[in-house]
Short mmCIF file of N, CA and C in Angstrom, two decimals:
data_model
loop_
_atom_site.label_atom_id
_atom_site.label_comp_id
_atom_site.label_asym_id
_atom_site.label_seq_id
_atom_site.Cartn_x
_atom_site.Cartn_y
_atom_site.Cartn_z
N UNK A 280 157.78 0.05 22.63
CA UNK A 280 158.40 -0.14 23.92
C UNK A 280 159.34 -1.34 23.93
N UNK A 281 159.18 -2.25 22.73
CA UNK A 281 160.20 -3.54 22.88
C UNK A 281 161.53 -2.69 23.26
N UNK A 282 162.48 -3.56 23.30
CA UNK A 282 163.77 -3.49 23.18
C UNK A 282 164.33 -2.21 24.12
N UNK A 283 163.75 -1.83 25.05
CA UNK A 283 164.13 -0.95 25.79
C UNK A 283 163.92 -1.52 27.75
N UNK A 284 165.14 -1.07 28.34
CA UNK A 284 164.55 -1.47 29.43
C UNK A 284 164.04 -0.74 30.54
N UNK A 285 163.75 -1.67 31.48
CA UNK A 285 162.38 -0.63 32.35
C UNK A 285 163.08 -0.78 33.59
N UNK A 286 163.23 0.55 34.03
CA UNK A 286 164.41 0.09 35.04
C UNK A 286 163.33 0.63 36.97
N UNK A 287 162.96 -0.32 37.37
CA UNK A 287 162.50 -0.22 38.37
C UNK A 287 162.75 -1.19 39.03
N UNK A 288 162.48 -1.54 40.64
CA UNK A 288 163.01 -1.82 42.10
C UNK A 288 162.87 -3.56 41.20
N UNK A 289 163.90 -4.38 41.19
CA UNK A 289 163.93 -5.48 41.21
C UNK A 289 163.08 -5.96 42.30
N UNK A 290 162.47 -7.57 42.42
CA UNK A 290 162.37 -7.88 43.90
C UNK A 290 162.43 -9.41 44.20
N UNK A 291 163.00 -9.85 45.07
CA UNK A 291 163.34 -11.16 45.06
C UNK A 291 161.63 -12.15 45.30
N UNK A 292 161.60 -13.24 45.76
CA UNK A 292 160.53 -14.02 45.87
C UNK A 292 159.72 -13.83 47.13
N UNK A 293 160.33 -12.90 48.13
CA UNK A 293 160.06 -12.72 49.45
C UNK A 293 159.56 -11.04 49.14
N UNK A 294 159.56 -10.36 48.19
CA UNK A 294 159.21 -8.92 48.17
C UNK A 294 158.05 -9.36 47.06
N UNK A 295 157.63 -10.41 46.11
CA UNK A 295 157.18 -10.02 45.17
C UNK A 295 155.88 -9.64 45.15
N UNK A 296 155.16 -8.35 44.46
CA UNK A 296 153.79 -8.18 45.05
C UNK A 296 152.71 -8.63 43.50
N UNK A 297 151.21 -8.84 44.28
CA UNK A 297 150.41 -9.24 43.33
C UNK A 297 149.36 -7.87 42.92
N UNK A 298 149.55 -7.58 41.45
CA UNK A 298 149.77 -6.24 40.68
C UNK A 298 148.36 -6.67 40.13
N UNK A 299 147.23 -6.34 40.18
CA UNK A 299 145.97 -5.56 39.61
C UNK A 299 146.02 -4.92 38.19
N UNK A 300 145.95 -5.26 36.75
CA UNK A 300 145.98 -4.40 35.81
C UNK A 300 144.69 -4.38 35.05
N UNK A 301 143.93 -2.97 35.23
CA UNK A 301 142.61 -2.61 34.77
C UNK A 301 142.46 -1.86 33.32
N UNK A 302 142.91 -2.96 32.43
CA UNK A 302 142.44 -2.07 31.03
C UNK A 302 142.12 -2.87 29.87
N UNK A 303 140.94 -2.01 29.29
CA UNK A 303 140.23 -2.31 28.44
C UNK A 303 141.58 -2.63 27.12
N UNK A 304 142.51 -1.75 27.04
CA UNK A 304 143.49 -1.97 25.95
C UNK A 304 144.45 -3.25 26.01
N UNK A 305 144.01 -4.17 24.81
CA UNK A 305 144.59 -5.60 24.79
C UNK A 305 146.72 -5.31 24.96
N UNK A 306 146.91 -4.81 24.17
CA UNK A 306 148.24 -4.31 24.04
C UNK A 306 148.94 -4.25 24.93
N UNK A 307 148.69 -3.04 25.52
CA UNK A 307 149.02 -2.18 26.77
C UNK A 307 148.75 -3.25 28.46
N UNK A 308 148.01 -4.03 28.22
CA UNK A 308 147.25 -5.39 29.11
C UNK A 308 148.36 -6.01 29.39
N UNK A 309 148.86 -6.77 28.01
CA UNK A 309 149.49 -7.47 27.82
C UNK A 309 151.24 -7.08 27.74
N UNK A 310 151.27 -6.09 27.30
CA UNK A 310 153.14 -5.18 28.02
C UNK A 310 153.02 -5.44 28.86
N UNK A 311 152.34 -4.68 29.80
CA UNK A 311 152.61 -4.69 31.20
C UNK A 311 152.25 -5.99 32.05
N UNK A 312 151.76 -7.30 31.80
CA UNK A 312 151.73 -8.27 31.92
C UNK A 312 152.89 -8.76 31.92
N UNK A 313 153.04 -9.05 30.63
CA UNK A 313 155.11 -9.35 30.50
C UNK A 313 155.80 -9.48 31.31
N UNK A 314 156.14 -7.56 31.32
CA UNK A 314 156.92 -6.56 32.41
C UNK A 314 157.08 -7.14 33.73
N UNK A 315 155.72 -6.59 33.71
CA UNK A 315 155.69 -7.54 35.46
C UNK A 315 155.71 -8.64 35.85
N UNK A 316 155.68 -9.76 35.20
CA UNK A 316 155.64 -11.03 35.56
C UNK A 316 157.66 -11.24 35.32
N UNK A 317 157.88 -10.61 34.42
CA UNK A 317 159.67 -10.71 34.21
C UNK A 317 159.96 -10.07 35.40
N UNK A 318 159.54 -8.88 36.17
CA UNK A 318 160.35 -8.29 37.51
C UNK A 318 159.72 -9.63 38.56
N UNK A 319 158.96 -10.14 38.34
CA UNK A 319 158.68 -11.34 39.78
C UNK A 319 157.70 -10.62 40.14
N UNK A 320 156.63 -10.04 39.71
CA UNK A 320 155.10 -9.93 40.39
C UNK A 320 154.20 -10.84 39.65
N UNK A 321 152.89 -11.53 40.72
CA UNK A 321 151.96 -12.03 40.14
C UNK A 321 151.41 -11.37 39.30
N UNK A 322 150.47 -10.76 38.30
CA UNK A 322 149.59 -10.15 37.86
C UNK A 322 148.28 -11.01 37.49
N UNK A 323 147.12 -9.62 37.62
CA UNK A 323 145.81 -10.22 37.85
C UNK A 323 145.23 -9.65 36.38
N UNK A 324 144.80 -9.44 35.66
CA UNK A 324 144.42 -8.92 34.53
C UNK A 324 142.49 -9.04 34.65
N UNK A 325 142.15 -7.32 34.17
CA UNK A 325 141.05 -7.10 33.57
C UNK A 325 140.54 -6.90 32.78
N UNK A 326 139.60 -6.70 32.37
CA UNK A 326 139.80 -5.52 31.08
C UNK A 326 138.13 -4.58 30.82
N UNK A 327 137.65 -4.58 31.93
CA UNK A 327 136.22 -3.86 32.07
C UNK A 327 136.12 -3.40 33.61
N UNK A 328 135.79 -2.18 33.92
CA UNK A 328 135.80 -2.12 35.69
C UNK A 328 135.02 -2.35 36.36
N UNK A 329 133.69 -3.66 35.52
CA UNK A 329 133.05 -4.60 36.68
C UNK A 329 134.30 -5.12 37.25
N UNK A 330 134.74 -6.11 36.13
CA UNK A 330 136.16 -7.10 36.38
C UNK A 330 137.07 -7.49 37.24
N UNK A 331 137.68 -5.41 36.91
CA UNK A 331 138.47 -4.81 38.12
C UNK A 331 138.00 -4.81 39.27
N UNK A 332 137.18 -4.61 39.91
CA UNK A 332 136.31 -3.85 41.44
C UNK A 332 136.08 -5.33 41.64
N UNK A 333 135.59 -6.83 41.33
CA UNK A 333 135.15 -7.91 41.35
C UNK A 333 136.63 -8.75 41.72
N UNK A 334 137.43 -8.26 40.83
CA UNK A 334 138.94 -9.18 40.72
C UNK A 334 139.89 -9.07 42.08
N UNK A 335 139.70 -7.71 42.27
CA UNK A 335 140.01 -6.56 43.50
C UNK A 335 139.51 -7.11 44.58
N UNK A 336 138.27 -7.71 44.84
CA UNK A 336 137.83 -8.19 45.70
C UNK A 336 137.93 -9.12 46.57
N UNK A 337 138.30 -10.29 45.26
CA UNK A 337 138.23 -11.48 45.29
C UNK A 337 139.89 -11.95 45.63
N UNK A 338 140.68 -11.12 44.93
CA UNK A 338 142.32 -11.44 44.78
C UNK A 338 143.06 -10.44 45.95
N UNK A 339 141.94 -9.36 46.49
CA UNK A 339 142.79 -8.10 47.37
C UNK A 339 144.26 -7.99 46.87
N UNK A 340 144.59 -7.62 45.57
CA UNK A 340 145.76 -7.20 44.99
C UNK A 340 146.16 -5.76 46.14
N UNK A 341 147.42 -6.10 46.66
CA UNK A 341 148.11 -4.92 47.26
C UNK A 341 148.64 -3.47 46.26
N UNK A 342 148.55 -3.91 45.06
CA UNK A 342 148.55 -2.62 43.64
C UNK A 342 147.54 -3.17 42.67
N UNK A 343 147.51 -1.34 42.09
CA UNK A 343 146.20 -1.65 41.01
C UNK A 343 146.87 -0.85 40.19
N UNK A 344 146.85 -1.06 39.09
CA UNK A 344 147.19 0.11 37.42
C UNK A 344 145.96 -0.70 36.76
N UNK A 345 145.52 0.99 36.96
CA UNK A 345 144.39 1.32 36.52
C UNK A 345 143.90 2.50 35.72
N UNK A 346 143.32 2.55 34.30
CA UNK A 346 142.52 3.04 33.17
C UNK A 346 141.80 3.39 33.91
N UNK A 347 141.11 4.58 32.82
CA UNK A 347 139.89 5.70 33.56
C UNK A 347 139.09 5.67 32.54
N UNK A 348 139.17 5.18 31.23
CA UNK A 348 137.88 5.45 29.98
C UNK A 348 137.78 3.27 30.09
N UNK A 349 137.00 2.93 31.08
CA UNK A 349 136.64 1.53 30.68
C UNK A 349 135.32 1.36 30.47
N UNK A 350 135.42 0.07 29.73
CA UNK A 350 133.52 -0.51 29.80
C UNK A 350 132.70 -0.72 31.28
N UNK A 351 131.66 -0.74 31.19
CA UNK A 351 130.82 -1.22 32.17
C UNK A 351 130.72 0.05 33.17
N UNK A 352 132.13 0.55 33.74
CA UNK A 352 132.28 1.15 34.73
C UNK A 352 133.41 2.00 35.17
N UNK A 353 133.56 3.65 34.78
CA UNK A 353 134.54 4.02 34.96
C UNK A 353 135.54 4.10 35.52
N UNK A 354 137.04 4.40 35.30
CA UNK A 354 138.19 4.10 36.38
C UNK A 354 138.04 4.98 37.52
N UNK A 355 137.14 6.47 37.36
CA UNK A 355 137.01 6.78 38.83
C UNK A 355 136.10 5.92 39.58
N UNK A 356 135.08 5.83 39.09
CA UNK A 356 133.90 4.84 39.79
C UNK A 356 134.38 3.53 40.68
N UNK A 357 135.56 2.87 40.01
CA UNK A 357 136.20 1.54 40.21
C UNK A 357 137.40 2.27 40.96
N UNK A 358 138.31 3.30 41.12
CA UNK A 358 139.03 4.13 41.75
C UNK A 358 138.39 3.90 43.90
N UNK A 359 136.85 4.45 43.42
CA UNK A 359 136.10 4.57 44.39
C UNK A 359 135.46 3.39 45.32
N UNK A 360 135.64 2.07 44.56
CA UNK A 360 135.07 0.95 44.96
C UNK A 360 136.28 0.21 45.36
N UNK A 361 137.52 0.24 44.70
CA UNK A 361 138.86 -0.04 45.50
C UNK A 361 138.98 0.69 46.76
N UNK A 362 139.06 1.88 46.53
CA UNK A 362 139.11 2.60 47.86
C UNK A 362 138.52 1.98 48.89
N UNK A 363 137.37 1.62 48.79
CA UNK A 363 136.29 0.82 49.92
C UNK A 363 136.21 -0.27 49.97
N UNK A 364 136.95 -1.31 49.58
CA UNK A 364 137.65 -2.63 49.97
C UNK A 364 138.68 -2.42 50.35
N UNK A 365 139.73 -1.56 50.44
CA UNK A 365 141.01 -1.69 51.29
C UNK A 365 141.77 -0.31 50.56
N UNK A 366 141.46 0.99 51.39
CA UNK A 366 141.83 2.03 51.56
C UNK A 366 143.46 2.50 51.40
N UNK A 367 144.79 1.20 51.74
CA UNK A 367 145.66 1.42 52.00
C UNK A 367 146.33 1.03 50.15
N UNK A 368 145.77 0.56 50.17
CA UNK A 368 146.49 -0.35 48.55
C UNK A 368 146.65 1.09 47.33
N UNK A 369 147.92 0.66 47.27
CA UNK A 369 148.06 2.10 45.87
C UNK A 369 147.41 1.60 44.83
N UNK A 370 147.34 3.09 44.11
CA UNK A 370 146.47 2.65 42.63
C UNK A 370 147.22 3.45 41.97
N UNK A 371 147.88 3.56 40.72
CA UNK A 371 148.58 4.32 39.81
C UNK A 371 147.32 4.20 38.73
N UNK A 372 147.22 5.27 38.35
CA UNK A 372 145.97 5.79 37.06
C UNK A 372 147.19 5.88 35.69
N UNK A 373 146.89 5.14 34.38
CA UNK A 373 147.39 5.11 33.35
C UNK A 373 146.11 5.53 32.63
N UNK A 374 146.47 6.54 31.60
CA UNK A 374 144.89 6.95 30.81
C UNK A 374 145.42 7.68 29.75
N UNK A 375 144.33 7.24 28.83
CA UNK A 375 144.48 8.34 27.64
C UNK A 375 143.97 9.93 27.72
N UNK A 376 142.53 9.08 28.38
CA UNK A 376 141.74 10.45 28.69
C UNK A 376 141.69 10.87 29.41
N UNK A 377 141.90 11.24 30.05
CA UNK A 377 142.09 11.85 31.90
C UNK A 377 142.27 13.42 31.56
N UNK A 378 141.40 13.94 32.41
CA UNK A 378 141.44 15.63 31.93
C UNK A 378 142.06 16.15 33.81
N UNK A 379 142.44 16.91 33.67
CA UNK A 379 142.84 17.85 34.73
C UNK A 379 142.08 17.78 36.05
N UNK A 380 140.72 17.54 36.37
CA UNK A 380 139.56 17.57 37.16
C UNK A 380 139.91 15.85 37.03
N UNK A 381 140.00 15.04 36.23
CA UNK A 381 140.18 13.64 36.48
C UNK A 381 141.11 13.83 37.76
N UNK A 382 142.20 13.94 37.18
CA UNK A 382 143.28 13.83 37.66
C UNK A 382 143.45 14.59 39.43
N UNK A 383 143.16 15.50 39.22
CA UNK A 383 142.49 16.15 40.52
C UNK A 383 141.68 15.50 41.54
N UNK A 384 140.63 14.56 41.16
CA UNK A 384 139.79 13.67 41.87
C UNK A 384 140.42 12.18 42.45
N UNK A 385 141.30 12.27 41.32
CA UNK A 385 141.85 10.80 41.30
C UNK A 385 142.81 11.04 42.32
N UNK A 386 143.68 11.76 42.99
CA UNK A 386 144.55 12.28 43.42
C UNK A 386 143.88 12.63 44.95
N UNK A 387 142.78 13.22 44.64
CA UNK A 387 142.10 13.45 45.82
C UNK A 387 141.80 12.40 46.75
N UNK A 388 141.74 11.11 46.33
CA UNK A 388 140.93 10.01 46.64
C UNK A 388 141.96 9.37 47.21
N UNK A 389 143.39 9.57 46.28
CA UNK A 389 144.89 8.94 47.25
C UNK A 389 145.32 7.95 46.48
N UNK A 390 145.10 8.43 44.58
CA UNK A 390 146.02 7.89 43.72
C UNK A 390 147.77 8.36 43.95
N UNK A 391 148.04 6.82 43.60
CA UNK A 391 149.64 6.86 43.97
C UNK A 391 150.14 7.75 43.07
N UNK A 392 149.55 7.81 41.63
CA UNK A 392 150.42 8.37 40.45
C UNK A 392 149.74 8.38 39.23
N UNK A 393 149.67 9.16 38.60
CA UNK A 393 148.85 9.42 37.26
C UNK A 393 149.59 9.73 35.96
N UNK A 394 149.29 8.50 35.09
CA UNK A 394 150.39 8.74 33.92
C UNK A 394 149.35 8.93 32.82
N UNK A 395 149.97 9.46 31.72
CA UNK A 395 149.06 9.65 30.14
C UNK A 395 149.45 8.52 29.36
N UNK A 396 148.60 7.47 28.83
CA UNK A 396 148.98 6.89 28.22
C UNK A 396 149.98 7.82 26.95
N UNK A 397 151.19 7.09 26.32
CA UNK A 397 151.83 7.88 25.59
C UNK A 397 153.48 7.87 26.48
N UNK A 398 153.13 7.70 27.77
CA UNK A 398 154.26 7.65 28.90
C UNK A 398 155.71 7.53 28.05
N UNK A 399 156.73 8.16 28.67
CA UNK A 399 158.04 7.29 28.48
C UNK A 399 158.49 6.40 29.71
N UNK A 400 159.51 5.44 29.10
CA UNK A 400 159.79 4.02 30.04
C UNK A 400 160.18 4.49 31.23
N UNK A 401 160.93 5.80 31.31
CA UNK A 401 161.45 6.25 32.41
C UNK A 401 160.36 6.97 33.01
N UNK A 402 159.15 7.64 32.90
CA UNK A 402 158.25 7.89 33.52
C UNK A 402 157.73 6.34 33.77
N UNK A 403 157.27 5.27 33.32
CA UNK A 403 156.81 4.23 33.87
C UNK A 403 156.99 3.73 35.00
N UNK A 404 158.69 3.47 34.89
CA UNK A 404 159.52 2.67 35.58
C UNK A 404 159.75 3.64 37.09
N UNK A 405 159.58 5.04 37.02
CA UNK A 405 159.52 6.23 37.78
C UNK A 405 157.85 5.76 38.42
N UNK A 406 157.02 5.39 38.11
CA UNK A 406 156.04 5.36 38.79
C UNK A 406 155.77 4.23 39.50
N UNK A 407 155.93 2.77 38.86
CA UNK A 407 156.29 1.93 39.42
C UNK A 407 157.00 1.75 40.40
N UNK A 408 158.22 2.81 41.23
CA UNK A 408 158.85 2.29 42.13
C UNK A 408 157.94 2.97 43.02
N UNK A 409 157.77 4.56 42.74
CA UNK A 409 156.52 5.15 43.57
C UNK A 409 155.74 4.17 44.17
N UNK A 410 154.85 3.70 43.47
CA UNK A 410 153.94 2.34 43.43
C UNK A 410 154.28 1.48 44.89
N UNK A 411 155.25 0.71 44.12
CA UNK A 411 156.20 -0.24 44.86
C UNK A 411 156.46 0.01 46.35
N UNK A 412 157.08 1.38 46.69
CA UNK A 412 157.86 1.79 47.40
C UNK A 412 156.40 1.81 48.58
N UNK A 413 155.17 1.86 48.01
CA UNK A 413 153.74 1.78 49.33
C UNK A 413 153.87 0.34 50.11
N UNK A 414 154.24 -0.71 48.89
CA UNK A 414 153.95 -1.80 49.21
C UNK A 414 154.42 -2.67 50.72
#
């Protein structure tokens, strides 16, 4: 993903929102850490979905990108425990594993957007404004 750019909603210091990222994958953690801290969002970083649902709590992040195969506690489970601290806040689902019935549930519940890990930048940057555009 280096060297390519990610083309979603710029935002000045008066739009910038504080971004929730729930994954066990150090890598992928840490891109999108970057990313977002270069467009002007805070980011909160997890990497288990005690973490997440605890971090969520504590920080009420207005977005969450959020994994569905984590430790401790699955991304629907933690899907479900966001939901019930603050109902309005988008959640975009990034996953490797996510099967059809995931995705279905996750969706059901009033995920913003569901990507496969594997994504291209323009699907990213495509979900991110989705995302964004709740905020």
């Amino acid at each position: 993903m280096v060297g390519y750019a990610l083309h979603w909603k710029s935002v000045g210091r008066d739009s910038m929102a504080r971004i929730l990222v729930i994954d066990d994958d150090p890598r992928l953690r840490d891109l999108l850490h970057t990313v977002l801290q270069r467009k002007g969002h805070e980011v909160v970083l997890a990497e288990t979905g005690s973490q997440g649902v605890e971090r969520s709590r504590r920080r009420r992040p207005p977005v969450t990108i959020l994994d569905l195969d984590l430790p401790e506690l699955n991304g629907l489970a933690v899907l479900a425990q966001i939901g019930a601290i603050d109902p309005q806040a988008p959640v975009m689902i990034l996953t490797g594993v996510g099967t059809k019935a995931d995705e279905h549930q996750a969706r059901a519940w009033g995920v913003t957007d569901f990507l496969e890990k594997g994504f291209s930048l323009h699907a990213l940057g495509g979900a991110m404004n989705q995302v964004l555009s709740h905020v």
